[in-house]
PDB file of C-alpha atoms in Angstrom:
ATOM      1  CA  MET A   1       0.000   0.000   0.000  1.00 74.00           C
ATOM      2  CA  GLU A   2       2.776   2.429   0.914  1.00 82.00           C
ATOM      3  CA  ALA A   3       4.494   1.774  -2.408  1.00 83.00           C
ATOM      4  CA  LEU A   4       1.338   2.748  -4.305  1.00 81.00           C
ATOM      5  CA  VAL A   5       1.014   5.911  -2.256  1.00 85.00           C
ATOM      6  CA  ASN A   6       4.616   6.816  -3.120  1.00 84.00           C
ATOM      7  CA  VAL A   7       4.003   6.233  -6.821  1.00 82.00           C
ATOM      8  CA  SER A   8       0.873   8.376  -6.644  1.00 87.00           C
ATOM      9  CA  GLU A   9       2.682  11.186  -4.857  1.00 90.00           C
ATOM     10  CA  ASN A  10       5.584  11.079  -7.308  1.00 89.00           C
ATOM     11  CA  LEU A  11       3.274  11.306 -10.331  1.00 91.00           C
ATOM     12  CA  SER A  12       1.533  14.280  -8.761  1.00 93.00           C
ATOM     13  CA  LEU A  13       4.879  15.981  -8.122  1.00 95.00           C
ATOM     14  CA  ILE A  14       5.891  15.449 -11.756  1.00 95.00           C
ATOM     15  CA  ALA A  15       2.643  17.013 -12.951  1.00 95.00           C
ATOM     16  CA  ASP A  16       3.143  19.984 -10.623  1.00 96.00           C
ATOM     17  CA  SER A  17       6.723  20.528 -11.721  1.00 96.00           C
ATOM     18  CA  LEU A  18       5.938  20.341 -15.455  1.00 97.00           C
ATOM     19  CA  GLY A  19       2.667  22.259 -15.328  1.00 97.00           C
ATOM     20  CA  PRO A  20       4.288  25.636 -16.123  1.00 97.00           C
ATOM     21  CA  SER A  21       5.931  24.105 -19.220  1.00 98.00           C
ATOM     22  CA  VAL A  22       2.644  22.948 -20.780  1.00 98.00           C
ATOM     23  CA  VAL A  23       0.403  25.541 -22.444  1.00 98.00           C
ATOM     24  CA  ARG A  24      -2.967  25.633 -24.149  1.00 98.00           C
ATOM     25  CA  VAL A  25      -2.841  26.338 -27.890  1.00 98.00           C
ATOM     26  CA  GLU A  26      -5.897  27.954 -29.468  1.00 97.00           C
ATOM     27  CA  ALA A  27      -5.150  27.768 -33.170  1.00 96.00           C
ATOM     28  CA  ARG A  28      -8.309  26.191 -34.589  1.00 94.00           C
ATOM     29  CA  PRO A  29     -12.017  26.864 -34.048  1.00 90.00           C
ATOM     30  CA  ARG A  30     -13.623  25.472 -30.884  1.00 89.00           C
ATOM     31  CA  LEU A  31     -10.918  22.912 -30.169  1.00 92.00           C
ATOM     32  CA  ALA A  32      -7.765  23.840 -28.303  1.00 96.00           C
ATOM     33  CA  SER A  33      -4.673  21.643 -28.226  1.00 97.00           C
ATOM     34  CA  SER A  34      -1.538  21.671 -26.095  1.00 98.00           C
ATOM     35  CA  GLY A  35       2.015  22.883 -26.474  1.00 98.00           C
ATOM     36  CA  ILE A  36       5.374  22.661 -24.720  1.00 98.00           C
ATOM     37  CA  VAL A  37       7.517  25.654 -23.828  1.00 98.00           C
ATOM     38  CA  TRP A  38      10.774  25.357 -25.757  1.00 98.00           C
ATOM     39  CA  SER A  39      12.613  28.394 -24.434  1.00 97.00           C
ATOM     40  CA  SER A  40      12.019  31.124 -21.893  1.00 97.00           C
ATOM     41  CA  ASP A  41      11.898  33.840 -24.567  1.00 96.00           C
ATOM     42  CA  GLY A  42       8.538  32.644 -25.875  1.00 96.00           C
ATOM     43  CA  VAL A  43       9.252  29.750 -28.238  1.00 98.00           C
ATOM     44  CA  VAL A  44       6.615  27.001 -27.979  1.00 98.00           C
ATOM     45  CA  VAL A  45       6.422  23.718 -29.865  1.00 98.00           C
ATOM     46  CA  THR A  46       3.142  21.996 -30.692  1.00 98.00           C
ATOM     47  CA  ALA A  47       1.553  19.489 -33.095  1.00 98.00           C
ATOM     48  CA  ASP A  48       1.301  20.963 -36.579  1.00 97.00           C
ATOM     49  CA  HIS A  49      -2.018  19.298 -37.425  1.00 96.00           C
ATOM     50  CA  THR A  50      -3.719  21.281 -34.652  1.00 96.00           C
ATOM     51  CA  VAL A  51      -2.625  24.650 -36.071  1.00 97.00           C
ATOM     52  CA  GLU A  52      -5.062  25.888 -38.720  1.00 94.00           C
ATOM     53  CA  HIS A  53      -3.836  29.487 -39.049  1.00 89.00           C
ATOM     54  CA  ASP A  54      -0.466  31.188 -38.722  1.00 90.00           C
ATOM     55  CA  ASN A  55      -1.493  34.312 -36.839  1.00 88.00           C
ATOM     56  CA  GLY A  56      -4.021  35.268 -34.196  1.00 92.00           C
ATOM     57  CA  ILE A  57      -3.078  32.265 -32.062  1.00 97.00           C
ATOM     58  CA  THR A  58      -3.705  32.421 -28.314  1.00 97.00           C
ATOM     59  CA  LEU A  59      -1.694  30.520 -25.720  1.00 98.00           C
ATOM     60  CA  GLY A  60      -3.101  29.770 -22.284  1.00 97.00           C
ATOM     61  CA  LEU A  61      -0.469  29.775 -19.537  1.00 97.00           C
ATOM     62  CA  ALA A  62      -0.280  27.900 -16.248  1.00 95.00           C
ATOM     63  CA  ASP A  63      -0.998  31.056 -14.230  1.00 94.00           C
ATOM     64  CA  GLY A  64      -4.348  31.466 -15.956  1.00 94.00           C
ATOM     65  CA  GLY A  65      -3.214  34.266 -18.224  1.00 95.00           C
ATOM     66  CA  SER A  66      -3.125  34.214 -22.003  1.00 96.00           C
ATOM     67  CA  VAL A  67      -0.791  35.665 -24.637  1.00 97.00           C
ATOM     68  CA  GLY A  68      -0.825  35.999 -28.391  1.00 97.00           C
ATOM     69  CA  ALA A  69       1.443  33.967 -30.655  1.00 97.00           C
ATOM     70  CA  GLY A  70       2.273  33.369 -34.298  1.00 96.00           C
ATOM     71  CA  VAL A  71       3.814  30.558 -36.326  1.00 97.00           C
ATOM     72  CA  VAL A  72       7.584  30.695 -36.843  1.00 96.00           C
ATOM     73  CA  GLY A  73       7.704  27.592 -39.019  1.00 95.00           C
ATOM     74  CA  ARG A  74       6.114  24.200 -39.472  1.00 95.00           C
ATOM     75  CA  ASP A  75       6.975  20.736 -40.693  1.00 94.00           C
ATOM     76  CA  PRO A  76       3.878  18.639 -41.472  1.00 92.00           C
ATOM     77  CA  THR A  77       6.006  15.557 -42.180  1.00 90.00           C
ATOM     78  CA  THR A  78       7.021  15.327 -38.502  1.00 94.00           C
ATOM     79  CA  ASP A  79       3.846  17.092 -37.265  1.00 97.00           C
ATOM     80  CA  ILE A  80       5.852  19.850 -35.593  1.00 98.00           C
ATOM     81  CA  ALA A  81       4.955  23.538 -35.511  1.00 97.00           C
ATOM     82  CA  VAL A  82       7.036  26.214 -33.798  1.00 98.00           C
ATOM     83  CA  LEU A  83       5.221  29.203 -32.309  1.00 98.00           C
ATOM     84  CA  ARG A  84       6.547  32.489 -30.978  1.00 97.00           C
ATOM     85  CA  ALA A  85       4.586  33.837 -28.010  1.00 96.00           C
ATOM     86  CA  HIS A  86       4.471  37.505 -27.125  1.00 92.00           C
ATOM     87  CA  ALA A  87       5.915  36.723 -23.713  1.00 93.00           C
ATOM     88  CA  THR A  88       9.163  36.122 -21.860  1.00 93.00           C
ATOM     89  CA  GLY A  89      10.041  34.345 -18.660  1.00 95.00           C
ATOM     90  CA  LEU A  90       8.362  31.085 -19.672  1.00 97.00           C
ATOM     91  CA  THR A  91       9.529  27.822 -18.109  1.00 97.00           C
ATOM     92  CA  PRO A  92      10.930  25.129 -20.432  1.00 98.00           C
ATOM     93  CA  PRO A  93      11.054  21.545 -19.115  1.00 98.00           C
ATOM     94  CA  ARG A  94      14.040  19.311 -18.605  1.00 97.00           C
ATOM     95  CA  TRP A  95      14.340  17.028 -21.622  1.00 97.00           C
ATOM     96  CA  ALA A  96      14.989  13.287 -21.337  1.00 96.00           C
ATOM     97  CA  ASP A  97      17.315  11.056 -23.325  1.00 90.00           C
ATOM     98  CA  ILE A  98      15.046   8.566 -25.046  1.00 91.00           C
ATOM     99  CA  ASP A  99      17.861   5.991 -25.105  1.00 90.00           C
ATOM    100  CA  ALA A 100      17.176   5.449 -21.401  1.00 90.00           C
ATOM    101  CA  ALA A 101      13.516   4.583 -22.017  1.00 94.00           C
ATOM    102  CA  ARG A 102      12.377   0.956 -21.928  1.00 96.00           C
ATOM    103  CA  VAL A 103       9.149  -0.817 -22.812  1.00 97.00           C
ATOM    104  CA  GLY A 104       7.114  -0.991 -19.616  1.00 96.00           C
ATOM    105  CA  HIS A 105       8.485   2.214 -18.064  1.00 96.00           C
ATOM    106  CA  ILE A 106       5.841   4.389 -16.429  1.00 96.00           C
ATOM    107  CA  VAL A 107       5.115   7.609 -18.339  1.00 97.00           C
ATOM    108  CA  LEU A 108       2.821  10.578 -17.791  1.00 97.00           C
ATOM    109  CA  ALA A 109       1.068  12.406 -20.624  1.00 97.00           C
ATOM    110  CA  LEU A 110       0.376  16.056 -19.872  1.00 97.00           C
ATOM    111  CA  GLY A 111      -1.863  18.456 -21.772  1.00 97.00           C
ATOM    112  CA  ARG A 112      -3.711  21.712 -21.268  1.00 97.00           C
ATOM    113  CA  PRO A 113      -6.687  21.663 -23.635  1.00 95.00           C
ATOM    114  CA  GLY A 114      -8.643  23.731 -21.106  1.00 94.00           C
ATOM    115  CA  ARG A 115      -7.674  26.166 -18.395  1.00 92.00           C
ATOM    116  CA  SER A 116      -6.221  23.534 -16.092  1.00 95.00           C
ATOM    117  CA  LEU A 117      -3.500  20.939 -16.560  1.00 97.00           C
ATOM    118  CA  ARG A 118      -4.651  17.415 -17.370  1.00 96.00           C
ATOM    119  CA  ALA A 119      -2.710  14.190 -17.001  1.00 96.00           C
ATOM    120  CA  ARG A 120      -2.962  10.548 -18.041  1.00 95.00           C
ATOM    121  CA  TRP A 121      -0.539   7.897 -16.979  1.00 93.00           C
ATOM    122  CA  GLY A 122       0.496   4.632 -18.577  1.00 95.00           C
ATOM    123  CA  ILE A 123       3.587   2.844 -19.805  1.00 96.00           C
ATOM    124  CA  VAL A 124       5.898   2.856 -22.798  1.00 97.00           C
ATOM    125  CA  GLY A 125       3.972   0.408 -24.950  1.00 96.00           C
ATOM    126  CA  ALA A 126       6.376   0.168 -27.901  1.00 96.00           C
ATOM    127  CA  LEU A 127       9.845   1.445 -28.588  1.00 96.00           C
ATOM    128  CA  GLY A 128      11.951   1.112 -31.706  1.00 94.00           C
ATOM    129  CA  ARG A 129      14.567   2.594 -33.963  1.00 91.00           C
ATOM    130  CA  GLY A 130      14.148   5.543 -36.281  1.00 89.00           C
ATOM    131  CA  TRP A 131      11.193   5.515 -38.655  1.00 89.00           C
ATOM    132  CA  GLN A 132       9.705   7.496 -41.486  1.00 84.00           C
ATOM    133  CA  SER A 133       6.253   9.008 -41.138  1.00 87.00           C
ATOM    134  CA  PRO A 134       3.686   8.426 -43.899  1.00 83.00           C
ATOM    135  CA  ALA A 135       4.362  12.008 -45.041  1.00 80.00           C
ATOM    136  CA  GLY A 136       8.103  11.321 -45.331  1.00 77.00           C
ATOM    137  CA  GLY A 137       9.379  12.857 -42.096  1.00 86.00           C
ATOM    138  CA  GLN A 138      12.351  11.285 -40.353  1.00 86.00           C
ATOM    139  CA  ILE A 139      11.632  10.475 -36.679  1.00 93.00           C
ATOM    140  CA  ASP A 140      14.700   9.461 -34.673  1.00 93.00           C
ATOM    141  CA  HIS A 141      12.942   6.829 -32.531  1.00 95.00           C
ATOM    142  CA  TYR A 142       9.552   5.148 -32.496  1.00 96.00           C
ATOM    143  CA  LEU A 143       7.847   5.615 -29.127  1.00 97.00           C
ATOM    144  CA  GLU A 144       4.232   4.595 -28.625  1.00 97.00           C
ATOM    145  CA  PRO A 145       2.849   5.297 -25.148  1.00 97.00           C
ATOM    146  CA  ASP A 146       0.146   2.937 -23.924  1.00 95.00           C
ATOM    147  CA  ILE A 147      -2.149   5.864 -23.217  1.00 89.00           C
ATOM    148  CA  ASN A 148      -5.525   6.497 -24.794  1.00 79.00           C
ATOM    149  CA  GLY A 149      -5.575   9.676 -26.809  1.00 71.00           C
ATOM    150  CA  ALA A 150      -7.692  12.484 -25.387  1.00 78.00           C
ATOM    151  CA  ARG A 151      -9.055  15.507 -27.227  1.00 87.00           C
ATOM    152  CA  GLY A 152      -6.632  18.364 -26.962  1.00 93.00           C
ATOM    153  CA  PHE A 153      -3.656  16.336 -25.731  1.00 95.00           C
ATOM    154  CA  SER A 154      -1.836  16.480 -29.087  1.00 96.00           C
ATOM    155  CA  GLY A 155       1.136  18.802 -28.737  1.00 97.00           C
ATOM    156  CA  GLY A 156       1.498  18.033 -25.048  1.00 97.00           C
ATOM    157  CA  ALA A 157       4.359  16.387 -23.205  1.00 98.00           C
ATOM    158  CA  LEU A 158       5.225  12.803 -22.343  1.00 98.00           C
ATOM    159  CA  ALA A 159       7.241  12.694 -19.126  1.00 98.00           C
ATOM    160  CA  ASP A 160       9.259   9.850 -17.640  1.00 97.00           C
ATOM    161  CA  ALA A 161       9.261   8.823 -13.993  1.00 95.00           C
ATOM    162  CA  ARG A 162      12.097  11.253 -13.272  1.00 95.00           C
ATOM    163  CA  GLY A 163      10.063  14.232 -14.424  1.00 96.00           C
ATOM    164  CA  ALA A 164      11.953  14.816 -17.678  1.00 97.00           C
ATOM    165  CA  VAL A 165      10.119  15.150 -21.013  1.00 98.00           C
ATOM    166  CA  LEU A 166      10.686  12.372 -23.544  1.00 98.00           C
ATOM    167  CA  GLY A 167       8.945  14.197 -26.350  1.00 98.00           C
ATOM    168  CA  LEU A 168       5.748  15.600 -27.838  1.00 98.00           C
ATOM    169  CA  ASN A 169       2.588  13.505 -28.101  1.00 97.00           C
ATOM    170  CA  THR A 170       0.589  13.561 -31.316  1.00 97.00           C
ATOM    171  CA  ALA A 171      -2.315  11.749 -32.901  1.00 94.00           C
ATOM    172  CA  GLY A 172      -1.526  13.331 -36.257  1.00 94.00           C
ATOM    173  CA  LEU A 173       1.176  11.048 -37.657  1.00 94.00           C
ATOM    174  CA  LEU A 174      -0.479   7.610 -37.601  1.00 93.00           C
ATOM    175  CA  ARG A 175      -4.168   6.804 -37.839  1.00 88.00           C
ATOM    176  CA  HIS A 176      -5.756   5.704 -34.560  1.00 88.00           C
ATOM    177  CA  THR A 177      -2.372   5.740 -32.803  1.00 93.00           C
ATOM    178  CA  VAL A 178      -0.776   8.236 -30.440  1.00 95.00           C
ATOM    179  CA  VAL A 179       2.996   8.422 -30.863  1.00 97.00           C
ATOM    180  CA  THR A 180       5.624  10.579 -29.207  1.00 97.00           C
ATOM    181  CA  VAL A 181       8.017  12.656 -31.314  1.00 98.00           C
ATOM    182  CA  PRO A 182      11.270  12.347 -29.311  1.00 98.00           C
ATOM    183  CA  ALA A 183      13.230  15.293 -27.975  1.00 97.00           C
ATOM    184  CA  SER A 184      16.088  14.669 -30.426  1.00 96.00           C
ATOM    185  CA  THR A 185      13.758  15.039 -33.423  1.00 96.00           C
ATOM    186  CA  LEU A 186      12.155  18.104 -31.888  1.00 97.00           C
ATOM    187  CA  ARG A 187      15.560  19.680 -31.376  1.00 96.00           C
ATOM    188  CA  ARG A 188      16.628  19.069 -34.967  1.00 94.00           C
ATOM    189  CA  VAL A 189      13.397  20.349 -36.516  1.00 96.00           C
ATOM    190  CA  VAL A 190      12.911  23.278 -34.143  1.00 97.00           C
ATOM    191  CA  ASP A 191      16.481  24.507 -34.657  1.00 94.00           C
ATOM    192  CA  THR A 192      16.013  24.369 -38.435  1.00 92.00           C
ATOM    193  CA  LEU A 193      12.676  26.177 -38.330  1.00 95.00           C
ATOM    194  CA  LEU A 194      14.018  28.883 -36.026  1.00 95.00           C
ATOM    195  CA  THR A 195      16.975  29.408 -38.358  1.00 90.00           C
ATOM    196  CA  HIS A 196      15.335  29.091 -41.778  1.00 85.00           C
ATOM    197  CA  GLY A 197      11.577  29.180 -41.153  1.00 87.00           C
ATOM    198  CA  ARG A 198      11.116  25.985 -43.159  1.00 85.00           C
ATOM    199  CA  ILE A 199      12.494  22.507 -43.725  1.00 83.00           C
ATOM    200  CA  ARG A 200      14.452  22.142 -46.960  1.00 81.00           C
ATOM    201  CA  ARG A 201      13.478  19.052 -48.945  1.00 82.00           C
ATOM    202  CA  GLY A 202      14.630  17.741 -52.286  1.00 86.00           C
ATOM    203  CA  TYR A 203      12.457  16.812 -55.253  1.00 87.00           C
ATOM    204  CA  LEU A 204      12.734  15.269 -58.681  1.00 94.00           C
ATOM    205  CA  GLY A 205       9.526  16.516 -60.282  1.00 93.00           C
ATOM    206  CA  THR A 206       7.785  13.186 -60.835  1.00 93.00           C
ATOM    207  CA  GLY A 207       4.458  11.671 -59.961  1.00 93.00           C
ATOM    208  CA  THR A 208       4.800   7.992 -59.087  1.00 94.00           C
ATOM    209  CA  HIS A 209       2.705   5.011 -58.121  1.00 94.00           C
ATOM    210  CA  PRO A 210       3.891   1.673 -56.635  1.00 94.00           C
ATOM    211  CA  VAL A 211       3.715  -1.291 -59.014  1.00 94.00           C
ATOM    212  CA  ARG A 212       4.666  -4.950 -58.741  1.00 94.00           C
ATOM    213  CA  LEU A 213       7.625  -5.955 -60.884  1.00 92.00           C
ATOM    214  CA  PRO A 214       7.303  -8.911 -63.264  1.00 89.00           C
ATOM    215  CA  ALA A 215       7.889 -12.125 -61.316  1.00 89.00           C
ATOM    216  CA  ALA A 216      10.777 -13.129 -63.571  1.00 85.00           C
ATOM    217  CA  LEU A 217      12.621  -9.882 -62.791  1.00 84.00           C
ATOM    218  CA  GLN A 218      12.103  -9.800 -59.027  1.00 88.00           C
ATOM    219  CA  PRO A 219      15.082 -12.045 -58.139  1.00 90.00           C
ATOM    220  CA  GLU A 220      17.395 -10.059 -60.406  1.00 85.00           C
ATOM    221  CA  MET A 221      16.213  -6.708 -59.011  1.00 84.00           C
ATOM    222  CA  GLY A 222      16.217  -7.896 -55.424  1.00 88.00           C
ATOM    223  CA  GLN A 223      12.790  -6.355 -54.783  1.00 93.00           C
ATOM    224  CA  GLN A 224       9.167  -7.063 -55.573  1.00 93.00           C
ATOM    225  CA  THR A 225       7.927  -3.543 -56.285  1.00 95.00           C
ATOM    226  CA  GLY A 226       9.101  -0.279 -57.831  1.00 94.00           C
ATOM    227  CA  LEU A 227       7.660   3.157 -58.547  1.00 95.00           C
ATOM    228  CA  LEU A 228       5.939   3.699 -61.895  1.00 95.00           C
ATOM    229  CA  VAL A 229       6.470   7.211 -63.263  1.00 96.00           C
ATOM    230  CA  ILE A 230       3.005   8.545 -64.128  1.00 95.00           C
ATOM    231  CA  SER A 231       3.964  12.194 -64.661  1.00 94.00           C
ATOM    232  CA  VAL A 232       7.066  14.303 -65.290  1.00 95.00           C
ATOM    233  CA  GLU A 233       6.819  18.019 -64.595  1.00 94.00           C
ATOM    234  CA  PRO A 234       8.423  20.337 -67.168  1.00 94.00           C
ATOM    235  CA  ALA A 235      11.715  22.079 -66.397  1.00 92.00           C
ATOM    236  CA  THR A 236      12.440  19.828 -63.411  1.00 94.00           C
ATOM    237  CA  PRO A 237      15.404  17.619 -62.500  1.00 95.00           C
ATOM    238  CA  ALA A 238      13.429  14.575 -63.670  1.00 94.00           C
ATOM    239  CA  GLU A 239      12.826  16.002 -67.151  1.00 94.00           C
ATOM    240  CA  GLN A 240      16.386  17.258 -67.452  1.00 94.00           C
ATOM    241  CA  ALA A 241      17.719  13.814 -66.515  1.00 94.00           C
ATOM    242  CA  GLY A 242      15.583  12.149 -69.176  1.00 94.00           C
ATOM    243  CA  LEU A 243      13.026  10.312 -67.047  1.00 95.00           C
ATOM    244  CA  LEU A 244      10.024   9.213 -69.093  1.00 95.00           C
ATOM    245  CA  LEU A 245       6.428   8.243 -68.464  1.00 95.00           C
ATOM    246  CA  GLY A 246       6.279   4.496 -67.930  1.00 94.00           C
ATOM    247  CA  ASP A 247       9.727   4.192 -66.363  1.00 95.00           C
ATOM    248  CA  VAL A 248       9.783   2.164 -63.161  1.00 95.00           C
ATOM    249  CA  LEU A 249      12.145   3.606 -60.563  1.00 96.00           C
ATOM    250  CA  LEU A 250      14.077   0.907 -58.689  1.00 95.00           C
ATOM    251  CA  SER A 251      16.588   2.818 -56.562  1.00 93.00           C
ATOM    252  CA  LEU A 252      17.908   6.294 -55.853  1.00 93.00           C
ATOM    253  CA  ASP A 253      21.557   6.652 -54.887  1.00 90.00           C
ATOM    254  CA  GLY A 254      21.588   2.933 -54.081  1.00 89.00           C
ATOM    255  CA  ARG A 255      18.504   3.018 -51.865  1.00 89.00           C
ATOM    256  CA  PRO A 256      15.669   0.721 -53.053  1.00 92.00           C
ATOM    257  CA  LEU A 257      12.421   2.444 -54.007  1.00 92.00           C
ATOM    258  CA  GLN A 258       9.486   0.173 -53.275  1.00 91.00           C
ATOM    259  CA  ALA A 259       6.972   2.714 -51.910  1.00 87.00           C
ATOM    260  CA  ILE A 260       6.377   6.436 -52.319  1.00 84.00           C
ATOM    261  CA  ASP A 261       7.643   6.998 -48.767  1.00 78.00           C
ATOM    262  CA  ASP A 262      10.991   5.514 -49.840  1.00 85.00           C
ATOM    263  CA  LEU A 263      11.346   8.227 -52.473  1.00 88.00           C
ATOM    264  CA  ARG A 264      10.338  10.980 -50.077  1.00 81.00           C
ATOM    265  CA  GLY A 265      12.767   9.704 -47.472  1.00 78.00           C
ATOM    266  CA  SER A 266      15.590   9.713 -50.016  1.00 83.00           C
ATOM    267  CA  LEU A 267      15.085  13.384 -50.831  1.00 84.00           C
ATOM    268  CA  GLY A 268      16.230  15.097 -47.658  1.00 78.00           C
ATOM    269  CA  GLY A 269      17.658  18.585 -47.519  1.00 77.00           C
ATOM    270  CA  ASP A 270      21.205  17.205 -47.591  1.00 78.00           C
ATOM    271  CA  GLN A 271      20.537  15.831 -51.091  1.00 86.00           C
ATOM    272  CA  ILE A 272      19.693  19.196 -52.660  1.00 88.00           C
ATOM    273  CA  GLY A 273      22.190  20.045 -55.393  1.00 91.00           C
ATOM    274  CA  ARG A 274      23.755  16.571 -55.363  1.00 92.00           C
ATOM    275  CA  GLN A 275      24.063  14.428 -58.454  1.00 94.00           C
ATOM    276  CA  VAL A 276      22.631  10.989 -57.690  1.00 94.00           C
ATOM    277  CA  ARG A 277      22.134   7.803 -59.681  1.00 95.00           C
ATOM    278  CA  VAL A 278      18.631   6.599 -60.492  1.00 95.00           C
ATOM    279  CA  ARG A 279      18.285   2.928 -61.404  1.00 94.00           C
ATOM    280  CA  LEU A 280      15.161   2.206 -63.412  1.00 94.00           C
ATOM    281  CA  LEU A 281      13.364  -0.318 -65.546  1.00 93.00           C
ATOM    282  CA  ARG A 282      12.573   0.873 -69.079  1.00 93.00           C
ATOM    283  CA  ALA A 283      10.999  -1.358 -71.709  1.00 89.00           C
ATOM    284  CA  GLY A 284      12.021  -4.461 -69.775  1.00 85.00           C
ATOM    285  CA  ARG A 285      15.677  -3.440 -69.371  1.00 89.00           C
ATOM    286  CA  THR A 286      17.477  -1.808 -66.475  1.00 91.00           C
ATOM    287  CA  GLU A 287      19.166   1.546 -67.015  1.00 93.00           C
ATOM    288  CA  GLU A 288      20.872   4.160 -64.866  1.00 95.00           C
ATOM    289  CA  LEU A 289      20.520   7.920 -65.156  1.00 95.00           C
ATOM    290  CA  SER A 290      22.155  10.798 -63.285  1.00 95.00           C
ATOM    291  CA  VAL A 291      19.894  13.447 -61.784  1.00 94.00           C
ATOM    292  CA  VAL A 292      20.695  16.581 -59.789  1.00 94.00           C
ATOM    293  CA  VAL A 293      18.239  16.814 -56.893  1.00 93.00           C
ATOM    294  CA  GLY A 294      16.308  20.089 -56.813  1.00 92.00           C
ATOM    295  CA  GLU A 295      14.680  21.890 -53.901  1.00 86.00           C
ATOM    296  CA  ARG A 296      11.005  21.271 -53.381  1.00 74.00           C
ATOM    297  CA  GLY A 297       8.543  24.053 -52.736  1.00 63.00           C
ATOM    298  CA  GLN A 298       4.988  22.835 -53.093  1.00 42.00           C
ATOM    299  CA  ARG A 299       5.894  20.290 -55.761  1.00 43.00           C
ATOM    300  CA  SER A 300       5.595  16.536 -55.583  1.00 46.00           C
ATOM    301  CA  ALA A 301       8.552  14.183 -55.311  1.00 54.00           C
TER     302      ALA A 301
END
């Protein structure tokens, strides 16, 4: 009995200590979400899918007050948005090293969808290596808390039993699943958005669709599927390299392309301006072309 009382008291202390670091984010009609203070000078991080406009955002603070905020930058592929509040003296949390987390560890999800702090506790339900979101974002670790999602908790914090924040909770990356974007990913994306206001991503200028390769070619190619080129935009790296409708892309810079996410994941900001090799299937024969990766604005991969 005493052990349970101690656990209960410790969870309450964690919630109290992190309360000032969790804010309410009013950035969509009639449904607030949560956010985490990133720095004392007013930087707040939240879930991008909960932010429907860039200006006129209101943040609710732990002391009951509210301040205005605007969007500094956003990355839908990792579901991260960075806000700048018209306030100073905010309280950022202590961040945890996710490498110390283990499946079964007790965790506490914190959000502020209303005026008061809310908490749900559970365990680390699943933990894995880096993964790529369906939108092509690179997430350093997969962390799935065994906590039912609650309205307004997206953008809030997941704390470990020591009171440090493992990352940002979101229901916007995977359908019907709450995952936690780890602190290391937040740091990388937030730093980039604060510096550049956007995430640089490469593009080829193609529209593609996954297709199954002929059975006789699968052993030779070492894969079962490729990406059928269904469109080539004019004046793009793809057109300049000579890609044609009907080509089946097999690999980019040695990385197999079996799904659209594979192509998106191969076109990171570090690839922009690089000449890479594209292996493809054309009229039943394999060929290789060189393409210089461009920088994507609102274009497809």
